[in-house]
mmCIF file with all atom_site columns, C-alpha atoms and ligand atoms in Angstrom:
data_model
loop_
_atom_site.group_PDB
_atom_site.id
_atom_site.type_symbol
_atom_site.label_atom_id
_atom_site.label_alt_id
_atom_site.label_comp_id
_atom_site.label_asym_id
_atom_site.label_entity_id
_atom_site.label_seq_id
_atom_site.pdbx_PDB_ins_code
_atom_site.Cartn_x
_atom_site.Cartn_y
_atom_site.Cartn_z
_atom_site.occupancy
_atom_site.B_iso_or_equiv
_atom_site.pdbx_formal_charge
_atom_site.auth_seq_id
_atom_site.auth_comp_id
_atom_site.auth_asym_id
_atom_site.auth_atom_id
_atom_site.pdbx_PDB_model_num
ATOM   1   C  CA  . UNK T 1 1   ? -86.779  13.464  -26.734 1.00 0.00 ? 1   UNK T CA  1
ATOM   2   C  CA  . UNK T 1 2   ? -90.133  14.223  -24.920 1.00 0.00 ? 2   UNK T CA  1
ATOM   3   C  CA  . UNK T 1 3   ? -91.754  13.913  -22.026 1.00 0.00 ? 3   UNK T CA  1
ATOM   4   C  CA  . UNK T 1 4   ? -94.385  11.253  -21.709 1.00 0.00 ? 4   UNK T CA  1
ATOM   5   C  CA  . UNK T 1 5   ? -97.828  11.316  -19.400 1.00 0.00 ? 5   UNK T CA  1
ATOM   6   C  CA  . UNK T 1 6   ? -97.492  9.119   -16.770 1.00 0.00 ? 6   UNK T CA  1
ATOM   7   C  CA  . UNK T 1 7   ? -100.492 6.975   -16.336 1.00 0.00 ? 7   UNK T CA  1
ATOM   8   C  CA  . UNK T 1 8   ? -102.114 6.960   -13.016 1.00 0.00 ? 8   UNK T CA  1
ATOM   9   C  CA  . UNK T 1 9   ? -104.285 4.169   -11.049 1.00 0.00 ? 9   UNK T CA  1
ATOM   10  C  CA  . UNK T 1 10  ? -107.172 2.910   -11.666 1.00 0.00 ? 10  UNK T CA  1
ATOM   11  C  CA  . UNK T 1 11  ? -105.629 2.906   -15.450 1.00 0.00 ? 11  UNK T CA  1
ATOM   12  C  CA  . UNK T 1 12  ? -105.665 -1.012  -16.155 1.00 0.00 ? 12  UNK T CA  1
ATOM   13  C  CA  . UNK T 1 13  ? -102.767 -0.866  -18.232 1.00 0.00 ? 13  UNK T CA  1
ATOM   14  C  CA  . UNK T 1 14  ? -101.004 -0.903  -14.880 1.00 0.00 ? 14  UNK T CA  1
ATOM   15  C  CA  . UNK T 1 15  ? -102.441 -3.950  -13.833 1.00 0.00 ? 15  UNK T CA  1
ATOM   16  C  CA  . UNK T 1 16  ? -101.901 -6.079  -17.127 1.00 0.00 ? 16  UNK T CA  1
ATOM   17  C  CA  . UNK T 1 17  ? -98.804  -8.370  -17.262 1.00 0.00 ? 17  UNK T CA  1
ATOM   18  C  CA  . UNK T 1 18  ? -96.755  -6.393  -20.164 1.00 0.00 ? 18  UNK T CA  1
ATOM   19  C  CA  . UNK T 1 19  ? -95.675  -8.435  -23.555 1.00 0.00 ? 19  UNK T CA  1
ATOM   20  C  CA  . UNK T 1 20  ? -91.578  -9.395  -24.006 1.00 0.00 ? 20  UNK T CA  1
ATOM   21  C  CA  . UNK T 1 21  ? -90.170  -7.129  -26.361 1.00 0.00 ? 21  UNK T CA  1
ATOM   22  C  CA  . UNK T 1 22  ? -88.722  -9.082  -29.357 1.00 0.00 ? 22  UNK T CA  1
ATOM   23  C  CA  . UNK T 1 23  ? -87.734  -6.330  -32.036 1.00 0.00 ? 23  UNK T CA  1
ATOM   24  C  CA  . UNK T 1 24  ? -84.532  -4.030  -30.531 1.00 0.00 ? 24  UNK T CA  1
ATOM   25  C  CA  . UNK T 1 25  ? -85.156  -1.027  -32.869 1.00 0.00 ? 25  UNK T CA  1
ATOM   26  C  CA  . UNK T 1 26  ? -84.814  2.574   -33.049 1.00 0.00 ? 26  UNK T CA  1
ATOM   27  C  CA  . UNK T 1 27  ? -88.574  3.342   -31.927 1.00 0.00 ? 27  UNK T CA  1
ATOM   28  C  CA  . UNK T 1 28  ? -87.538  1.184   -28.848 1.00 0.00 ? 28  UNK T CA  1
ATOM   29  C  CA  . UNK T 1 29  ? -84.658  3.044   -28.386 1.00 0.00 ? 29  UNK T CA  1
ATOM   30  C  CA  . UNK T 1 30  ? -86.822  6.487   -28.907 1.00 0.00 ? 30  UNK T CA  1
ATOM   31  C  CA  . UNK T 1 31  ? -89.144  4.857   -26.487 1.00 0.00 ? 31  UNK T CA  1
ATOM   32  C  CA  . UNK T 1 32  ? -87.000  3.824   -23.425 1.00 0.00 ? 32  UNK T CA  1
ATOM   33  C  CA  . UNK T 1 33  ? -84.835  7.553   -24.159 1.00 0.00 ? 33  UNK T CA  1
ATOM   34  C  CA  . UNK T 1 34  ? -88.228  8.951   -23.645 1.00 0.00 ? 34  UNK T CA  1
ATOM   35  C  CA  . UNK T 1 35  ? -88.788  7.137   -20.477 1.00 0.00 ? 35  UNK T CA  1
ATOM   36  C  CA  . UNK T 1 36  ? -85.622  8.176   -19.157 1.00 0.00 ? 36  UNK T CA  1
ATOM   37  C  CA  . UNK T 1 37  ? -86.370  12.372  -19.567 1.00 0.00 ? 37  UNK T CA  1
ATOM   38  C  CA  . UNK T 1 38  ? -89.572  11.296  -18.022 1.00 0.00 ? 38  UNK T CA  1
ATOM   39  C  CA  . UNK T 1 39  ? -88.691  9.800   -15.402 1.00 0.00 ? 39  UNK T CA  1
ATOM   40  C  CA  . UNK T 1 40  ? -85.758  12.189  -14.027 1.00 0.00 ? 40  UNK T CA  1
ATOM   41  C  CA  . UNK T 1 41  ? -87.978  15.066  -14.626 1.00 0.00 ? 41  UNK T CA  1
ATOM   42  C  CA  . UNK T 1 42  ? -90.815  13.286  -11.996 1.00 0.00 ? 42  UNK T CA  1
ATOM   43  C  CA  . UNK T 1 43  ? -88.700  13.279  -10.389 1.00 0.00 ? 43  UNK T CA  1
ATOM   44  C  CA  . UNK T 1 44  ? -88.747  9.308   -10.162 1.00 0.00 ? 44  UNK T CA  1
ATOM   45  C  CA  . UNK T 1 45  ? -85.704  6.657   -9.472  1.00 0.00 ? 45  UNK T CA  1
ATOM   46  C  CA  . UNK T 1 46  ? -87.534  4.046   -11.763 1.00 0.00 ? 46  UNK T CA  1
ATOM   47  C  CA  . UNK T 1 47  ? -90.161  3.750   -14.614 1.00 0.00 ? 47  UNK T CA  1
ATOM   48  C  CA  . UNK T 1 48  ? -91.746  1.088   -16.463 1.00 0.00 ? 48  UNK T CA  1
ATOM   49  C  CA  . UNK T 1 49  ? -92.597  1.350   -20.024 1.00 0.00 ? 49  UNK T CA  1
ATOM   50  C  CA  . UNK T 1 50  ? -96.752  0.201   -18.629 1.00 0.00 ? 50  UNK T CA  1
ATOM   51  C  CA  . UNK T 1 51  ? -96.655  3.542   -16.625 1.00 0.00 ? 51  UNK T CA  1
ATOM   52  C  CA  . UNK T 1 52  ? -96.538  5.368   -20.267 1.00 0.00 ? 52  UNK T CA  1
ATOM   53  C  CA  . UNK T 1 53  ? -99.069  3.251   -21.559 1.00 0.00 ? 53  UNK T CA  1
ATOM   54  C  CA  . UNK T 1 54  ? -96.689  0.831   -23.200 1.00 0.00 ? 54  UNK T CA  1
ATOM   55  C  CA  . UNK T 1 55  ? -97.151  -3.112  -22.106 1.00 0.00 ? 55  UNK T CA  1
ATOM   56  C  CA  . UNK T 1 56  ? -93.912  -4.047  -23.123 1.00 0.00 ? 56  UNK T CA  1
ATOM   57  C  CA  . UNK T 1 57  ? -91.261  -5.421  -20.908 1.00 0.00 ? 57  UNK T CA  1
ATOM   58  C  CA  . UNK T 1 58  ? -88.935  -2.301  -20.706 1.00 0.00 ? 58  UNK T CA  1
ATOM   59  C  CA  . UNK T 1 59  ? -88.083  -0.478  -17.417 1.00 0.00 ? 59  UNK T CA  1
ATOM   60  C  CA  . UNK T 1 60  ? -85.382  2.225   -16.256 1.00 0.00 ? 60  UNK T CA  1
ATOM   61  C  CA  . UNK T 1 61  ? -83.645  2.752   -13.525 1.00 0.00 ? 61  UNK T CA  1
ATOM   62  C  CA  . UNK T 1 62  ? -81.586  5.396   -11.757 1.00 0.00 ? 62  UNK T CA  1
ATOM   63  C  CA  . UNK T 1 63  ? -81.519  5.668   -7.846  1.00 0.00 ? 63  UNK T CA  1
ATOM   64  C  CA  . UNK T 1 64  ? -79.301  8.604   -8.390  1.00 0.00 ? 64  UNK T CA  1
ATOM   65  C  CA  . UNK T 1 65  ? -81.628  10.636  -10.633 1.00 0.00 ? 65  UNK T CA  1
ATOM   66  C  CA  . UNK T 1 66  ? -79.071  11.449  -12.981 1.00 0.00 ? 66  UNK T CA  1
ATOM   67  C  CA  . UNK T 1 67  ? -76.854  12.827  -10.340 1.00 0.00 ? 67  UNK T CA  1
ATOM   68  C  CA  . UNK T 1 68  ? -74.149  10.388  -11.167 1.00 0.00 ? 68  UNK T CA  1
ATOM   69  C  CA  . UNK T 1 69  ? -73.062  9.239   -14.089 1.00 0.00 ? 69  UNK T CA  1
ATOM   70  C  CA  . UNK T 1 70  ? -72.999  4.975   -14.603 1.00 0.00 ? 70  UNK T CA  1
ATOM   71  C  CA  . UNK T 1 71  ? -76.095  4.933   -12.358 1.00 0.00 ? 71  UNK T CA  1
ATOM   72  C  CA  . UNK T 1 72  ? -78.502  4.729   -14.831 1.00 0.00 ? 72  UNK T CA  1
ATOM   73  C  CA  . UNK T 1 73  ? -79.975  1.078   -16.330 1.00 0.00 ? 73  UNK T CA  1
ATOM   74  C  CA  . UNK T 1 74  ? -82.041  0.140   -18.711 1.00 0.00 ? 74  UNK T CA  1
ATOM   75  C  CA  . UNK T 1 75  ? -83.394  -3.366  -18.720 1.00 0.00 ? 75  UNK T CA  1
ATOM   76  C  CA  . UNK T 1 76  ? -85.008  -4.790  -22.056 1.00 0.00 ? 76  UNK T CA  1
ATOM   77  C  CA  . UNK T 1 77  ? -86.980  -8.367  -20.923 1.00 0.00 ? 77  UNK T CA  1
ATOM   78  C  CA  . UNK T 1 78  ? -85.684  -8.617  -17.273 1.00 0.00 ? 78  UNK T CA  1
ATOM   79  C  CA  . UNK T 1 79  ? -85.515  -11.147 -14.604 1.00 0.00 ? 79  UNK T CA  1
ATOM   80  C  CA  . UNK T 1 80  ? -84.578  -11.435 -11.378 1.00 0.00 ? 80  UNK T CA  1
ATOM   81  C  CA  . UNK T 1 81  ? -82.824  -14.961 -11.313 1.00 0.00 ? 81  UNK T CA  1
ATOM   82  C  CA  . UNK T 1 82  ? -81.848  -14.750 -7.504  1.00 0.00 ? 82  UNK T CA  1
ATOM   83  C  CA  . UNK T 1 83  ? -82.393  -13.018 -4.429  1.00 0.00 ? 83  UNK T CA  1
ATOM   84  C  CA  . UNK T 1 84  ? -81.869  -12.958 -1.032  1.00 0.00 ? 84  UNK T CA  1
ATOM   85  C  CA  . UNK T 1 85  ? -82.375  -11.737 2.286   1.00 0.00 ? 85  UNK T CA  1
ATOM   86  C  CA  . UNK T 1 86  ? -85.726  -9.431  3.459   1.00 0.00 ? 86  UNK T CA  1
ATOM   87  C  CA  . UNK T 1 87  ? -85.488  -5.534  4.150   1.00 0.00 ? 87  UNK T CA  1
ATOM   88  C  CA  . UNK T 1 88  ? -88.348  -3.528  4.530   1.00 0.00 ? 88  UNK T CA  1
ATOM   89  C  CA  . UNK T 1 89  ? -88.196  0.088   3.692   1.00 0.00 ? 89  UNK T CA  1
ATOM   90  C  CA  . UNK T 1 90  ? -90.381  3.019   2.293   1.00 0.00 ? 90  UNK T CA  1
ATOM   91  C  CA  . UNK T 1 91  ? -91.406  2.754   -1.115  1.00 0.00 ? 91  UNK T CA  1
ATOM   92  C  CA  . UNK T 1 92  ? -93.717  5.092   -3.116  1.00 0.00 ? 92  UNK T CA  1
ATOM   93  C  CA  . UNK T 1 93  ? -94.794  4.734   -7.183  1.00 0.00 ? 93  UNK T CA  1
ATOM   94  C  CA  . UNK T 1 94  ? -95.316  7.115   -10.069 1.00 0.00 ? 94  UNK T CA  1
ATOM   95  C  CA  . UNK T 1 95  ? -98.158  6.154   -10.563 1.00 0.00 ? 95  UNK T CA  1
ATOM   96  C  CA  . UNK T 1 96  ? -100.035 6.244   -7.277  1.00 0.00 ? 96  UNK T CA  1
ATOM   97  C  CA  . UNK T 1 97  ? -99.452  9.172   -6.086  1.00 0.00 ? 97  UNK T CA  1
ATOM   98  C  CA  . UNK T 1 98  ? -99.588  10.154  -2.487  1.00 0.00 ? 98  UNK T CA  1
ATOM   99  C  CA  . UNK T 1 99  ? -99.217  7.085   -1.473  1.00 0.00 ? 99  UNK T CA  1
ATOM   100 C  CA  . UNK T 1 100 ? -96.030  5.531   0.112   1.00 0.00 ? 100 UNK T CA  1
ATOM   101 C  CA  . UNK T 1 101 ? -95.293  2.406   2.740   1.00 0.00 ? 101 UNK T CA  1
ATOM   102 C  CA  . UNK T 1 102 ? -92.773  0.228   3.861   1.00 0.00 ? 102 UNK T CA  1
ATOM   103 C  CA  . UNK T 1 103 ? -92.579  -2.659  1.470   1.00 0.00 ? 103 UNK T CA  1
ATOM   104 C  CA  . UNK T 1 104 ? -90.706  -5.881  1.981   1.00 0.00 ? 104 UNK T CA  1
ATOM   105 C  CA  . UNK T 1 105 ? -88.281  -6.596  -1.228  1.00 0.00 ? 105 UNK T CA  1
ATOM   106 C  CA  . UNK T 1 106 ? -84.846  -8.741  -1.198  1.00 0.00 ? 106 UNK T CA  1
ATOM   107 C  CA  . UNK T 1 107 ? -81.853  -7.418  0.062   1.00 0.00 ? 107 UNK T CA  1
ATOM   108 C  CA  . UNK T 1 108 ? -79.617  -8.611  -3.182  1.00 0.00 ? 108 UNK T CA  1
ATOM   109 C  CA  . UNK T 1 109 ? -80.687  -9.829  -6.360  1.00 0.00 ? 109 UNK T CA  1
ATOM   110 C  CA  . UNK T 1 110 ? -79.045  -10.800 -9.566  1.00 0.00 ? 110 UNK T CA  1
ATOM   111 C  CA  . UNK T 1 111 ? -80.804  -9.860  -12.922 1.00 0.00 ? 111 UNK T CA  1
ATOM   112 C  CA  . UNK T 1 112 ? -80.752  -10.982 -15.861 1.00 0.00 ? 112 UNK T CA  1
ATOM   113 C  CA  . UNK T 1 113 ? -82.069  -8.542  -19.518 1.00 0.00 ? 113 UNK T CA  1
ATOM   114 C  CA  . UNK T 1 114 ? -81.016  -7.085  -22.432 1.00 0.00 ? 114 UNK T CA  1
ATOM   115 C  CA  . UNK T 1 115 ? -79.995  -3.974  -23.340 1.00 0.00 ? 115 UNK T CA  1
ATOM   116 C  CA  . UNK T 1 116 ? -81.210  -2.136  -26.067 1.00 0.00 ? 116 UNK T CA  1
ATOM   117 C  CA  . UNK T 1 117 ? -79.264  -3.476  -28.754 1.00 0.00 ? 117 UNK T CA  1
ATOM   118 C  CA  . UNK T 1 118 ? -80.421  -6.819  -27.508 1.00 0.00 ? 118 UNK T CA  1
ATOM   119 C  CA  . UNK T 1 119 ? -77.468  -8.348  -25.859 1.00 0.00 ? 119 UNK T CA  1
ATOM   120 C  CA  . UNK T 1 120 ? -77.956  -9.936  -22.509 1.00 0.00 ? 120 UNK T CA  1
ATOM   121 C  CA  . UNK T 1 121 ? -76.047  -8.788  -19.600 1.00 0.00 ? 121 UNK T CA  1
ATOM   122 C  CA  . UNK T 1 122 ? -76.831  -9.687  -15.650 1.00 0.00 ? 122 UNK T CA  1
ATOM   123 C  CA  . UNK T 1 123 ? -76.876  -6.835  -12.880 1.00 0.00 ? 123 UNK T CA  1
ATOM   124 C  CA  . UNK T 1 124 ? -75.922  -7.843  -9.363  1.00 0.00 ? 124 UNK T CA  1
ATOM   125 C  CA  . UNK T 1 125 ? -77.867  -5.491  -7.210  1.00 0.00 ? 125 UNK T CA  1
ATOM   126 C  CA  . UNK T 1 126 ? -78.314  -4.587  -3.165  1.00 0.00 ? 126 UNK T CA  1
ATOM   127 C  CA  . UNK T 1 127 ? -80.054  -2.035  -1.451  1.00 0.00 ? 127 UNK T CA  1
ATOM   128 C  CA  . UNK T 1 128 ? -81.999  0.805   -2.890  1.00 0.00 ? 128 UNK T CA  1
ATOM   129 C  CA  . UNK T 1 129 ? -81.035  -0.226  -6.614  1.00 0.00 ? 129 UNK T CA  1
ATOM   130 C  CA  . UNK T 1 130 ? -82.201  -4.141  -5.508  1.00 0.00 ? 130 UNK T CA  1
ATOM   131 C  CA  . UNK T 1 131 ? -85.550  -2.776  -4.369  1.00 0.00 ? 131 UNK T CA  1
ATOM   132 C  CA  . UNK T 1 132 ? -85.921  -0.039  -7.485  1.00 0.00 ? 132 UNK T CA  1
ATOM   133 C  CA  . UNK T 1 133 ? -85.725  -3.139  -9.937  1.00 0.00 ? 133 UNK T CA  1
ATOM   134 C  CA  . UNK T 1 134 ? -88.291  -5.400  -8.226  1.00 0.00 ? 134 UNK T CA  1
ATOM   135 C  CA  . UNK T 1 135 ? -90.682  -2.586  -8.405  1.00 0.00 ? 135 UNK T CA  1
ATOM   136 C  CA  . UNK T 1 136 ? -90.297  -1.898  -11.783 1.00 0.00 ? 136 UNK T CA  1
ATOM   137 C  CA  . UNK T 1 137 ? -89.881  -5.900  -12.362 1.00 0.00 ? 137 UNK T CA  1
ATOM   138 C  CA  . UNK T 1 138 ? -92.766  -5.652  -10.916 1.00 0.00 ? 138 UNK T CA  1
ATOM   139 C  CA  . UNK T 1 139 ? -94.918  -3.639  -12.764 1.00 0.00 ? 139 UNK T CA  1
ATOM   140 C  CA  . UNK T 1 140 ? -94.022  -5.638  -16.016 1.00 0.00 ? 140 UNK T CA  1
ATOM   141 C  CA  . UNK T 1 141 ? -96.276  -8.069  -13.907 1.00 0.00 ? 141 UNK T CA  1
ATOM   142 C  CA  . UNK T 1 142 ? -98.901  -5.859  -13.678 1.00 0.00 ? 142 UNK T CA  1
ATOM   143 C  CA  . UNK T 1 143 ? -97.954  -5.782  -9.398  1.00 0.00 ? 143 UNK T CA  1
ATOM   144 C  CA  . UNK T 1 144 ? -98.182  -2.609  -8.305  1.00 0.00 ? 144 UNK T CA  1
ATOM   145 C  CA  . UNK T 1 145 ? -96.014  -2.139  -4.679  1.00 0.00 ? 145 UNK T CA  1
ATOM   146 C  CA  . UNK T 1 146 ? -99.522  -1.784  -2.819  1.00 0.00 ? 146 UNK T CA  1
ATOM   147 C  CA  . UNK T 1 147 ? -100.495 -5.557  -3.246  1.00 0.00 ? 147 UNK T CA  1
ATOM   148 C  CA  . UNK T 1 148 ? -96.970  -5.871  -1.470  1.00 0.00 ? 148 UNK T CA  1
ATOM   149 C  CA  . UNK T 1 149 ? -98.238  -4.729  1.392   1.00 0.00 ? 149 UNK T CA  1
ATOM   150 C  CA  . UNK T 1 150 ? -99.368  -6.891  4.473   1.00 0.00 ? 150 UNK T CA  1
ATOM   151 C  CA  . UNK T 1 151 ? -102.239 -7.344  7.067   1.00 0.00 ? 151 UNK T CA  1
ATOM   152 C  CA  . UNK T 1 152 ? -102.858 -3.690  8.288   1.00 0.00 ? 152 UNK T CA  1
ATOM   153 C  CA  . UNK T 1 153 ? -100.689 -2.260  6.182   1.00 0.00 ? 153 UNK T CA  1
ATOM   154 C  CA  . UNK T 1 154 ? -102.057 -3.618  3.049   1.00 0.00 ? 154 UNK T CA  1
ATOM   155 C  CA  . UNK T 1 155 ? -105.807 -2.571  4.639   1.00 0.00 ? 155 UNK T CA  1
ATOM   156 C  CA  . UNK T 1 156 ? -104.841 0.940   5.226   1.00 0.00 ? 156 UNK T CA  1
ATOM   157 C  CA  . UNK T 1 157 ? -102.959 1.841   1.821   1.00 0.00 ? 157 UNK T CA  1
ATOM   158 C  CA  . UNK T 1 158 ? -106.216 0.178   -0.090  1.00 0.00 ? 158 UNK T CA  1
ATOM   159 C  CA  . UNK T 1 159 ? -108.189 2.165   1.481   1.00 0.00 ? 159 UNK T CA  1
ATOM   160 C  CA  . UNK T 1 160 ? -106.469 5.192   0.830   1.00 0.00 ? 160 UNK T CA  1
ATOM   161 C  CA  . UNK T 1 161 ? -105.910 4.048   -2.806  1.00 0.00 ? 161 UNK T CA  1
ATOM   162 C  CA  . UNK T 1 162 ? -109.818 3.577   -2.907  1.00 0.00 ? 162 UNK T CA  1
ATOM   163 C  CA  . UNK T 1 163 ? -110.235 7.538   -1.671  1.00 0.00 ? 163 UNK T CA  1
ATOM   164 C  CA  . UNK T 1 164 ? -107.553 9.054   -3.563  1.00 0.00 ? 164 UNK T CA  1
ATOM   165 C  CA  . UNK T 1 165 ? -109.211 7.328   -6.966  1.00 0.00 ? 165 UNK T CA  1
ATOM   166 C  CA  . UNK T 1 166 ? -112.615 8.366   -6.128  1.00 0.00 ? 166 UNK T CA  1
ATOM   167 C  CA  . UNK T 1 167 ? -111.735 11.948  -5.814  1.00 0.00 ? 167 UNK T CA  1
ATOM   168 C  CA  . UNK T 1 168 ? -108.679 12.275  -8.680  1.00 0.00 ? 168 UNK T CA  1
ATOM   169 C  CA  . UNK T 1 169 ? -110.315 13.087  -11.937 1.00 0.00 ? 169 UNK T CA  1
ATOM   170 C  CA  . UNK T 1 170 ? -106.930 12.552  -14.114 1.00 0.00 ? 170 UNK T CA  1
ATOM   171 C  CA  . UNK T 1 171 ? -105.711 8.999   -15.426 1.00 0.00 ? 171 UNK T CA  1
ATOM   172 C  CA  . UNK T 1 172 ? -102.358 10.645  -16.016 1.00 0.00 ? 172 UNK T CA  1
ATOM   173 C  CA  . UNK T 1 173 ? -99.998  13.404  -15.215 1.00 0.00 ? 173 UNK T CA  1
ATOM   174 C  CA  . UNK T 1 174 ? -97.019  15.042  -17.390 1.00 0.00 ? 174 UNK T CA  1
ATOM   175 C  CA  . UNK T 1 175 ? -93.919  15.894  -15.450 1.00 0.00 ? 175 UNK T CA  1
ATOM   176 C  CA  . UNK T 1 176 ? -93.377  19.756  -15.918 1.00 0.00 ? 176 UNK T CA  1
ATOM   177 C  CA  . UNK T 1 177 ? -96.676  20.555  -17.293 1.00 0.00 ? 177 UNK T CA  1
ATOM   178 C  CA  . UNK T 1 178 ? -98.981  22.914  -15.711 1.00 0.00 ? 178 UNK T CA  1
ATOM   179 C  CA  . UNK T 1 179 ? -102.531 21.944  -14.691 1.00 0.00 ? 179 UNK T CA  1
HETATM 180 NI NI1 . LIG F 2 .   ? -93.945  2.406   -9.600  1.00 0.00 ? 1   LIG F NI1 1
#
């Protein structure tokens, strides 16, 4: 296992709509195992395989941060087949770093992916795990949570975005390392 650098805006990897994954092998399973260290040693509740440079539809998913065991998911060509109801709540990204906002997302959604081995399984999901997947859902898209934003909202966190860009000279960071 090892952790992977996690790439940072403007990087347009994180703005391209990410491939399905068709082969369920073991560098896919090396791959999203990878994503996992990464992603509790952020320390992040979510990661999408784009954020390490990969444009393939893989994401993970723990809102516990491996603080309790069952919690984590991993979700191999998802889609979110239903949702419902609006909540807004704060939100921040890996990959934009000091930056967070309140973002709109469903209340409950039902997913549908495969796991590793391929097999297809659907995920009812509420709350902070509900909002966790559409982000990462999300970022298979290319959508990163800022273009969720609205009116003011949206206005202030682009402009923000714009500044922290201009004066960050890294396109990625590495959980743990020292700069
Ligand atoms: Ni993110």
């Amino acid at each position: 296992m090892a952790l992977l650098p996690i790439r940072v805006v403007p990087d347009p990897v994180l703005r391209r709509p990410c491939d399905a994954v068709e082969t369920f092998d073991e560098d896919l399973r090396r791959l999203a195992g990878n994503m996992v260290e990464t992603m509790y040693a952020a320390p992040g509740v979510g990661l999408a395989a784009p954020q390490v440079g990969v444009s393939r539809r893989l994401a993970v998913v723990d809102v516990s941060v491996g603080k309790e065991s069952g919690a984590l998911h991993v979700f191999v060509n998802p889609r979110i087949v239903s949702s419902e109801g609006r909540v807004s709540d704060l939100e921040g990204c890996l990959s934009i770093p000091d930056l967070s906002d309140k973002v709109e997302r469903p209340e409950r959604i039902v997913v549908q992916a495969r796991n590793l081995e391929g097999e297809p399984f659907e995920l009812r999901a509420e709350e902070w795990l509900a909002r966790a997947i559409c982000h990462e859902v999300d970022h298979l898209d290319g959508i990163l949570f800022v273009q969720r934003l609205r009116g003011l909202r949206r206005q202030r966190a682009e402009r923000k975005l714009k500044r922290w860009i201009e004066r960050n000279e890294k396109t990625s960071w590495t959980p743990g390392a020292a700069y």
